[in-house]
Short mmCIF file of C-alpha atoms in Angstrom, two decimals:
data_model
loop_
_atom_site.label_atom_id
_atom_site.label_comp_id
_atom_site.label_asym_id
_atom_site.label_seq_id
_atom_site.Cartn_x
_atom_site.Cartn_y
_atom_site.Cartn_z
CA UNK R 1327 -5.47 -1.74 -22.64
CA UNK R 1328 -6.62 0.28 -19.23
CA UNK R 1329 -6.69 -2.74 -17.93
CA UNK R 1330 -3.55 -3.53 -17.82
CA UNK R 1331 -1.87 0.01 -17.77
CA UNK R 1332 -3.79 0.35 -14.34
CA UNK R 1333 -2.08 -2.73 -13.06
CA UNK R 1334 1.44 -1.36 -14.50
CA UNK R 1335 4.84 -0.50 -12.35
CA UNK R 1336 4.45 2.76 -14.22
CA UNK R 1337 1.02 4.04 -13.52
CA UNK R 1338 0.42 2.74 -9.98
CA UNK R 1339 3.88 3.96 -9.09
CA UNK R 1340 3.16 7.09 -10.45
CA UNK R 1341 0.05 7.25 -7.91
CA UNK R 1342 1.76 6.61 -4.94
CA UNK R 1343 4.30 9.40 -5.36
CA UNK R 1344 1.42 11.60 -6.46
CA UNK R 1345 -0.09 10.75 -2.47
CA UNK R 1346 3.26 11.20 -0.74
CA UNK R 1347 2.82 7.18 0.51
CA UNK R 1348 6.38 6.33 -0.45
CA UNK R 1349 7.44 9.60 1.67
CA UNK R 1350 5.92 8.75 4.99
CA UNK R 1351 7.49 5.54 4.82
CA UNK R 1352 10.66 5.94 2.75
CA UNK R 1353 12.00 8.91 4.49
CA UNK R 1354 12.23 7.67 7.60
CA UNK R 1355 15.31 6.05 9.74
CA UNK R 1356 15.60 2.40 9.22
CA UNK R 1357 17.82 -0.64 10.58
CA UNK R 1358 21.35 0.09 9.27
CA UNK R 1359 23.91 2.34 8.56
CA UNK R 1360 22.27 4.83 6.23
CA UNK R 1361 18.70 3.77 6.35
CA UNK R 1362 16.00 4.36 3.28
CA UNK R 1363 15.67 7.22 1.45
CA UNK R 1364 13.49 8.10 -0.96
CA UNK R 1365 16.01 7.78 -3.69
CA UNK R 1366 16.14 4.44 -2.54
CA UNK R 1367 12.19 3.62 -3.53
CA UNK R 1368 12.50 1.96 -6.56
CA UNK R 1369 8.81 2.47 -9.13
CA UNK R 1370 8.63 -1.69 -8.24
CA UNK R 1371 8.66 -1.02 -4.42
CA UNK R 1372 6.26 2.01 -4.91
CA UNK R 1373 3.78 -0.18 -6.90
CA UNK R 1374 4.25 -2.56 -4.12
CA UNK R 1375 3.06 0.15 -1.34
CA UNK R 1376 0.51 0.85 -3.18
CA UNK R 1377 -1.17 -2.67 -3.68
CA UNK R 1378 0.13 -3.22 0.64
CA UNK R 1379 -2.07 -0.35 1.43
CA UNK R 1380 -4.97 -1.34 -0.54
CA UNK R 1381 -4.53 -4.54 0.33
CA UNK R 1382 -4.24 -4.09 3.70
CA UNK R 1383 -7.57 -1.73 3.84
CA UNK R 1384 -9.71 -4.95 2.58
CA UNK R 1385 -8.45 -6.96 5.11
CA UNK R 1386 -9.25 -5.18 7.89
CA UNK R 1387 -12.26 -4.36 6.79
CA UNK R 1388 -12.61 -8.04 5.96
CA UNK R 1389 -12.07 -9.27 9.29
CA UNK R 1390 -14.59 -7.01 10.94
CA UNK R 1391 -17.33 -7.20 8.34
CA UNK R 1392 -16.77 -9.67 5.41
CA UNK R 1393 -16.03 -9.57 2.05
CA UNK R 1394 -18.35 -7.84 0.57
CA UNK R 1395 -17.56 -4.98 2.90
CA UNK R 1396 -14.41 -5.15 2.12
CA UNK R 1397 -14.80 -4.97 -1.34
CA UNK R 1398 -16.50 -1.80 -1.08
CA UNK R 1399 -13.96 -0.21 0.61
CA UNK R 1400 -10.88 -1.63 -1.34
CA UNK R 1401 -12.99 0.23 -4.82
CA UNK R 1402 -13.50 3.33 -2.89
CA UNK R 1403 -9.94 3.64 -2.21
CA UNK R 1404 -8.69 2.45 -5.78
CA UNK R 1405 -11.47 5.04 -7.38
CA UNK R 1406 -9.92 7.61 -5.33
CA UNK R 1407 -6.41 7.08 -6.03
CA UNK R 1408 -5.88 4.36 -8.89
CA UNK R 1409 -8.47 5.46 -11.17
CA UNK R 1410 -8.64 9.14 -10.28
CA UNK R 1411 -9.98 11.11 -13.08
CA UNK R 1412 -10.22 8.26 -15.38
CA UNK R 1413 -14.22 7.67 -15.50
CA UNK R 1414 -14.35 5.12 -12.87
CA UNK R 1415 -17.73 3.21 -13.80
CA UNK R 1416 -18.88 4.16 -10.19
CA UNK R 1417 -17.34 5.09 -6.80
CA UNK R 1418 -18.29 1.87 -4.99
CA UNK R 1419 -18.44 -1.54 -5.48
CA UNK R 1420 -22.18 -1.90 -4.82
CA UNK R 1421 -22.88 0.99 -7.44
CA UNK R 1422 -20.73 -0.95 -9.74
CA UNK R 1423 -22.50 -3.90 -9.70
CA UNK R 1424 -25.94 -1.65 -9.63
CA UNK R 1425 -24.51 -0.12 -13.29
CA UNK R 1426 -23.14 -3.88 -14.61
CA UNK R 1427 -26.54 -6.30 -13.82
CA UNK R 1428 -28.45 -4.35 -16.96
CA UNK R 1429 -26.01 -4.37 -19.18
CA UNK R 1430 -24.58 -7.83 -19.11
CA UNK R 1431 -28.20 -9.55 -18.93
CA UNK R 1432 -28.46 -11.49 -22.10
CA UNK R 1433 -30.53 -11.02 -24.75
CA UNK R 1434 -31.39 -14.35 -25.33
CA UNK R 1435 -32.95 -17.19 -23.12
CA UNK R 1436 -30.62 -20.11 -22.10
CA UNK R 1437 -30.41 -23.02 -19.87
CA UNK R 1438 -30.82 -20.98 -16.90
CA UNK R 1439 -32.96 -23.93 -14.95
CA UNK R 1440 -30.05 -26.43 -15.35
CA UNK R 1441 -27.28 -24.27 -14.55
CA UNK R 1442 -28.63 -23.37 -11.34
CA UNK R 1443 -30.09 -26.79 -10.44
CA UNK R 1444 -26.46 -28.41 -11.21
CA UNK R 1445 -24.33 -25.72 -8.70
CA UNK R 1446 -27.41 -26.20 -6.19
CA UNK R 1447 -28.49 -22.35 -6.52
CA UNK R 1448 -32.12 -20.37 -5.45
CA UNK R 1449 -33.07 -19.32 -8.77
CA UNK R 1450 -31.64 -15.96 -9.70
CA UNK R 1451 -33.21 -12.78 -9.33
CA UNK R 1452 -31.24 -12.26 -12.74
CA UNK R 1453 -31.63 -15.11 -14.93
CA UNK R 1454 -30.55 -13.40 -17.69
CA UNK R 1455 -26.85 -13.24 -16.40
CA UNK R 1456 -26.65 -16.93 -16.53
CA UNK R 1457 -28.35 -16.91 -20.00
CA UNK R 1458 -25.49 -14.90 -20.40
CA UNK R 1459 -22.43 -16.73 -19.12
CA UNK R 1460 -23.94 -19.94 -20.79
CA UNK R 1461 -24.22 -18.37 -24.52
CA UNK R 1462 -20.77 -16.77 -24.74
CA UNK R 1463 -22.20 -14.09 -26.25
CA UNK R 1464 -20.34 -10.49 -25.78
CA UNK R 1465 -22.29 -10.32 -22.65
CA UNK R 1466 -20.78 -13.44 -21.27
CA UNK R 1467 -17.52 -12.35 -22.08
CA UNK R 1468 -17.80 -9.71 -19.98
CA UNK R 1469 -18.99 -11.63 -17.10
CA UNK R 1470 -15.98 -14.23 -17.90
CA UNK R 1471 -13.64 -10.88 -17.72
CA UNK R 1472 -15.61 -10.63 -14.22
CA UNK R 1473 -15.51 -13.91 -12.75
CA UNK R 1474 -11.30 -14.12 -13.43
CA UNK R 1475 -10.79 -11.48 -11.23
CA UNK R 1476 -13.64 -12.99 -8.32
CA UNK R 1477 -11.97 -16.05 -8.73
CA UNK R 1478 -8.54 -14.85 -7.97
CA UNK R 1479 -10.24 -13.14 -4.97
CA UNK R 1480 -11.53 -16.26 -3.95
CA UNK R 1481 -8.67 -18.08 -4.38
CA UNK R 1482 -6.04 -15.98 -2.90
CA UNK R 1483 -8.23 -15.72 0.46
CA UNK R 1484 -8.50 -19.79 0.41
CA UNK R 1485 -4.38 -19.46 0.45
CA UNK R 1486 -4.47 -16.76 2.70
CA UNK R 1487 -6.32 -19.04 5.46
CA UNK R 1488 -4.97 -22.26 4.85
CA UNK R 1489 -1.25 -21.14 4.75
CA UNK R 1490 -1.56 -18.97 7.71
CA UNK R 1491 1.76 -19.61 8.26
CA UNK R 1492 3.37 -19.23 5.13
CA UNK R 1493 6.10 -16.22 5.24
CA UNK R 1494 7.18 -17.40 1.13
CA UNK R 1495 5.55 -14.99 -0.81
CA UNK R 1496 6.08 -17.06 -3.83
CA UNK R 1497 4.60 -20.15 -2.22
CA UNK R 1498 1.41 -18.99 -2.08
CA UNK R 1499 1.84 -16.77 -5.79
CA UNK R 1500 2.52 -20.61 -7.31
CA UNK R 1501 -0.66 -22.56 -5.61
CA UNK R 1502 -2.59 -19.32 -6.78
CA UNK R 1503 -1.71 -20.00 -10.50
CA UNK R 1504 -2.05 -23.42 -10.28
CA UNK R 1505 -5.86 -22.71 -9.35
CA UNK R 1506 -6.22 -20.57 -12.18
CA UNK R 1507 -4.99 -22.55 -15.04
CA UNK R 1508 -7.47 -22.91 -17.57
CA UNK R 1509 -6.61 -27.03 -17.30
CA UNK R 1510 -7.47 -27.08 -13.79
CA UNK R 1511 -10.85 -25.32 -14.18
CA UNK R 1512 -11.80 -26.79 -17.28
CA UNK R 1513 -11.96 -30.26 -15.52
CA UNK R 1514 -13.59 -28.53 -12.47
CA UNK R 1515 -16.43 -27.61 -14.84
CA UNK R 1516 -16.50 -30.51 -16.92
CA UNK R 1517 -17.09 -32.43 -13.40
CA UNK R 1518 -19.93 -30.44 -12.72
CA UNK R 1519 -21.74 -31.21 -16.32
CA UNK R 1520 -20.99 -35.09 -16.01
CA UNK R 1521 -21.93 -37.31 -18.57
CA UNK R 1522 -24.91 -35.84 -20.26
CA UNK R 1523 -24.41 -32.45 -21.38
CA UNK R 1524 -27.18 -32.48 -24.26
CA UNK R 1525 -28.67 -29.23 -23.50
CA UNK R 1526 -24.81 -27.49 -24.10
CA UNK R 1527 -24.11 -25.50 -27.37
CA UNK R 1528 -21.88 -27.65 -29.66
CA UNK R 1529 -18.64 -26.38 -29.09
CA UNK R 1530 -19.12 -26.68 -25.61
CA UNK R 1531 -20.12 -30.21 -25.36
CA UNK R 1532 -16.72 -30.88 -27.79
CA UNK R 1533 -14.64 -29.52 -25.22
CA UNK R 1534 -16.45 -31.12 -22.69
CA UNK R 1535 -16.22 -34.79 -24.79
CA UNK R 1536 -12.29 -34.23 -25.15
CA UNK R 1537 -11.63 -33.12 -21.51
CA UNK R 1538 -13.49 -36.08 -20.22
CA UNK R 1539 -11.74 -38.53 -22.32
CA UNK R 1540 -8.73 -37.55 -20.65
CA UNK R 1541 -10.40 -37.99 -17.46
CA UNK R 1542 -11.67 -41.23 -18.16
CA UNK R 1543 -8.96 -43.88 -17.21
CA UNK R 1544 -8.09 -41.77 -14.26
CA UNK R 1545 -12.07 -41.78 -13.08
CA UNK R 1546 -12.10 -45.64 -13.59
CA UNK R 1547 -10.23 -45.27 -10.26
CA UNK R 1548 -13.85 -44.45 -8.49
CA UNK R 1549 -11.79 -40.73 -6.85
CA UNK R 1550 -13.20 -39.26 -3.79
CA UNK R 1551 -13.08 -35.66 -3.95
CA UNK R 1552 -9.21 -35.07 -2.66
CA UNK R 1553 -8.23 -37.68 -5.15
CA UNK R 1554 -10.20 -35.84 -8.08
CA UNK R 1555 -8.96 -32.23 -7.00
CA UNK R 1556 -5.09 -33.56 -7.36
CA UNK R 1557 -5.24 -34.86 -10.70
CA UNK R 1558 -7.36 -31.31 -11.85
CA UNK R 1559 -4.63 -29.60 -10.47
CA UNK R 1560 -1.81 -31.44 -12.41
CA UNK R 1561 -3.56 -32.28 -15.29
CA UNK R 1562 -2.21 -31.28 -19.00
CA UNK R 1563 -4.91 -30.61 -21.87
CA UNK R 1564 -5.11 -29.01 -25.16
CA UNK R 1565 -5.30 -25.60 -24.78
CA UNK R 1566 -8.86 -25.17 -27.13
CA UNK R 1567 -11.23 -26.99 -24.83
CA UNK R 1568 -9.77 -26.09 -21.66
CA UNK R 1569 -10.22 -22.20 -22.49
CA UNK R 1570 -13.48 -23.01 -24.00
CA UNK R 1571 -14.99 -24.66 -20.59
CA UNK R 1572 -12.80 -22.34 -17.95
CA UNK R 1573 -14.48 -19.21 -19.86
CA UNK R 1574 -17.63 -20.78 -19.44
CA UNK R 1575 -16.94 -21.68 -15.36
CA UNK R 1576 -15.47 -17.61 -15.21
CA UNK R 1577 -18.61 -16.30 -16.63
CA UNK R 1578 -20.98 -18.24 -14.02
CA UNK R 1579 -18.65 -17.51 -11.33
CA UNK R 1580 -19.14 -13.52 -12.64
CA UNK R 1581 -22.90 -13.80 -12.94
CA UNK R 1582 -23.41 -14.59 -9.30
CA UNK R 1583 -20.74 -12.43 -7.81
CA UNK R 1584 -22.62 -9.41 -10.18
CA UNK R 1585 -25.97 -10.83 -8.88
CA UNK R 1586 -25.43 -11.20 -5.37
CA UNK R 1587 -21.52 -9.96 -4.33
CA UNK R 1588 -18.68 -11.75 -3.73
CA UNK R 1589 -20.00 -13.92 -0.35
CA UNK R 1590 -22.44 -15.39 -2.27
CA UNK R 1591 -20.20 -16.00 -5.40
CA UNK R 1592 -17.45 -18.19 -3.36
CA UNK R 1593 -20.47 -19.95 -1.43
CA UNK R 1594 -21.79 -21.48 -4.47
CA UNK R 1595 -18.68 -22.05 -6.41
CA UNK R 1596 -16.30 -23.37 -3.18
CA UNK R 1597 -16.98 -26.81 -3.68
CA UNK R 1598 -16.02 -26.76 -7.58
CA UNK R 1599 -12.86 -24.02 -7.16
CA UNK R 1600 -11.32 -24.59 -3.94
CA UNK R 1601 -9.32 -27.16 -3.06
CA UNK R 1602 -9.49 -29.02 0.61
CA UNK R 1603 -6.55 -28.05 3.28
CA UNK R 1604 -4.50 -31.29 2.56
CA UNK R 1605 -4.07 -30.51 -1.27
CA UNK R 1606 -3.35 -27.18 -0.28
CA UNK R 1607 -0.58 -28.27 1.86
CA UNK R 1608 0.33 -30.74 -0.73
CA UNK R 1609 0.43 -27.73 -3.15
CA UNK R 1610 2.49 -25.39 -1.35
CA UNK R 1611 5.22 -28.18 -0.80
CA UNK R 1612 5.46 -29.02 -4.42
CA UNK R 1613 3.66 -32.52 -4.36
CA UNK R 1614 1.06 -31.86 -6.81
CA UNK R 1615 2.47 -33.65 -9.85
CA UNK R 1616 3.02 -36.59 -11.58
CA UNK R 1617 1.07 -39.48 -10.70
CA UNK R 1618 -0.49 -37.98 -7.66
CA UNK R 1619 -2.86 -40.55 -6.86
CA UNK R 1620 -0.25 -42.43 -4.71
CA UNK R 1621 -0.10 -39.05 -2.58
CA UNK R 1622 -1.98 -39.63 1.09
CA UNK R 1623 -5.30 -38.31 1.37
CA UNK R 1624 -4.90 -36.41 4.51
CA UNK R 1625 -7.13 -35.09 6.83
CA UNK R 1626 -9.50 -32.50 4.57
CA UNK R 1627 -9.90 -28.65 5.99
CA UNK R 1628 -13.00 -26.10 4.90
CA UNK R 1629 -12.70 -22.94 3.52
CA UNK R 1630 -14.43 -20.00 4.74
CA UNK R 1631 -17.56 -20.85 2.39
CA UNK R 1632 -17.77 -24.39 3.40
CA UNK R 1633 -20.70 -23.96 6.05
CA UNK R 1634 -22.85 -21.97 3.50
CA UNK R 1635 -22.08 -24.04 0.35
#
């Protein structure tokens, strides 16, 4: 619930009015024959300042020194102003993380070893937050609560720098959700299991069985890795195992972003989430449907993890 009502047209609306925002740049003279006032602000457009500003603090801060950085500064700002007086868990995003890592760690071992050697990881300094993400426990529910939000992070910076020069806001919106369907990361997963999947809990390896079988005629077609990353994207599958396997690929993706920050997080999980510049393109313009294995391949791009993953 303060999830959500922190995210609201209401409450962040609220805040910028409460920090004058919408005055300094409301009230002033603008092209036409009245201009803006402030009566003009509507609570949408305030929320809208609000997530600019903040938005526009990470970048910069981004682009001078990286994402991690500019996550920090991004939480200081939104625990100053957002959350203000409603028990922020910390002040800063390092401190946050510094307060999560104990109390997601499972309680329970679980196939830490295979985990890491299948996404190609150094083993963790914090095993117990893959234990975690793999058991679906309450802890791994958190860090699936935690991994949705890094991957829309990750995600909407992959846009960001491979639709440069994109001025449709609702282009990029669209290949965002596309990238977070449950379908699309379910398969993403599933690819990363393969075929043997013995050491998964039961439900899992159900899901993973029934997503596969829909991926089996269209595999037959030997898919390089554009190829495979279309149909993921387009694909249609019952709603059960996809949620089942993209909670699963959240909850890793959370347990090395709470681990080791964000940097690290889209390094090791860039290859299984991100899609290469030609599908992106393909994406934006609509293309990504139907039987898309007829589409051209193009000519690939990297994403800003691509060196490191």
């Amino acid at each position: 619930p303060h999830y959500y009502r922190w995210l609201g047209t209401s409450w962040l609306a609220g805040r910028v009015r409460s920090r004058g925002w919408e005055k300094a740049l409301f009230l002033q003279p603008w092209a036409g024959e009245s201009g803006i006032t402030r009566g003009g602000a509507s609570p949408e457009t305030q929320k809208e300042v609000g997530e600019a500003v903040i938005g526009a603090v990470f970048l910069h801060s981004l682009a001078a020194h990286g994402v991690d950085r500019a996550m920090e500064d991004a939480w200081r700002l939104c625990s100053r102003v957002v959350l203000r007086g409603e028990g922020s868990v910390a002040e800063g995003w390092g401190e946050a993380l510094a307060v999560l890592r104990p109390r997601l760690v499972a309680r329970r071992p679980g196939p830490v070893r295979v985990w890491v050697d299948l996404l190609s990881l150094p083993w963790p300094s914090e095993p117990g937050l893959f234990a975690s993400a793999a058991s679906r426990e309450w802890e791994g529910q958190s860090l699936e609560f935690v991994g949705d939000g890094v991957l829309r992070v990750l995600h909407s910076l992959h846009l960001l720098e491979s639709l440069p020069g994109s001025t449709e806001r609702g282009v990029r919106a669209a290949a965002r959700i596309a990238m977070e369907r449950n379908e699309f990361l379910a398969r993403r997963i599933s690819r990363v299991v393969g075929t043997d999947g013995s050491w998964l809990t039961s439900k899992l390896r159900l899901a993973r069985d029934e997503v596969q079988r829909s991926m089996a005629e269209q595999d037959q077609l030997q898919l390089g890795d554009e190829e495979a990353f279309r149909l993921d994207l387009a694909a249609s599958l019952p709603d059960e195992s996809t949620k089942v396997l993209a909670d699963v690929l959240e909850a890793l993706v959370g347990a090395v972003a709470v681990q080791d920050g964000l940097e690290r997080a889209g390094a090791a999980f860039a290859q299984v989430v991100l899609p290469p510049q030609c599908v992106v393109d393909e994406l934006a313009d609509g293309r990504v449907a139907g039987d898309v294995t007829q589409l051209p391949a193009g000519s690939g791009g990297a994403s800003r993890w691509s060196a490191s993953a």
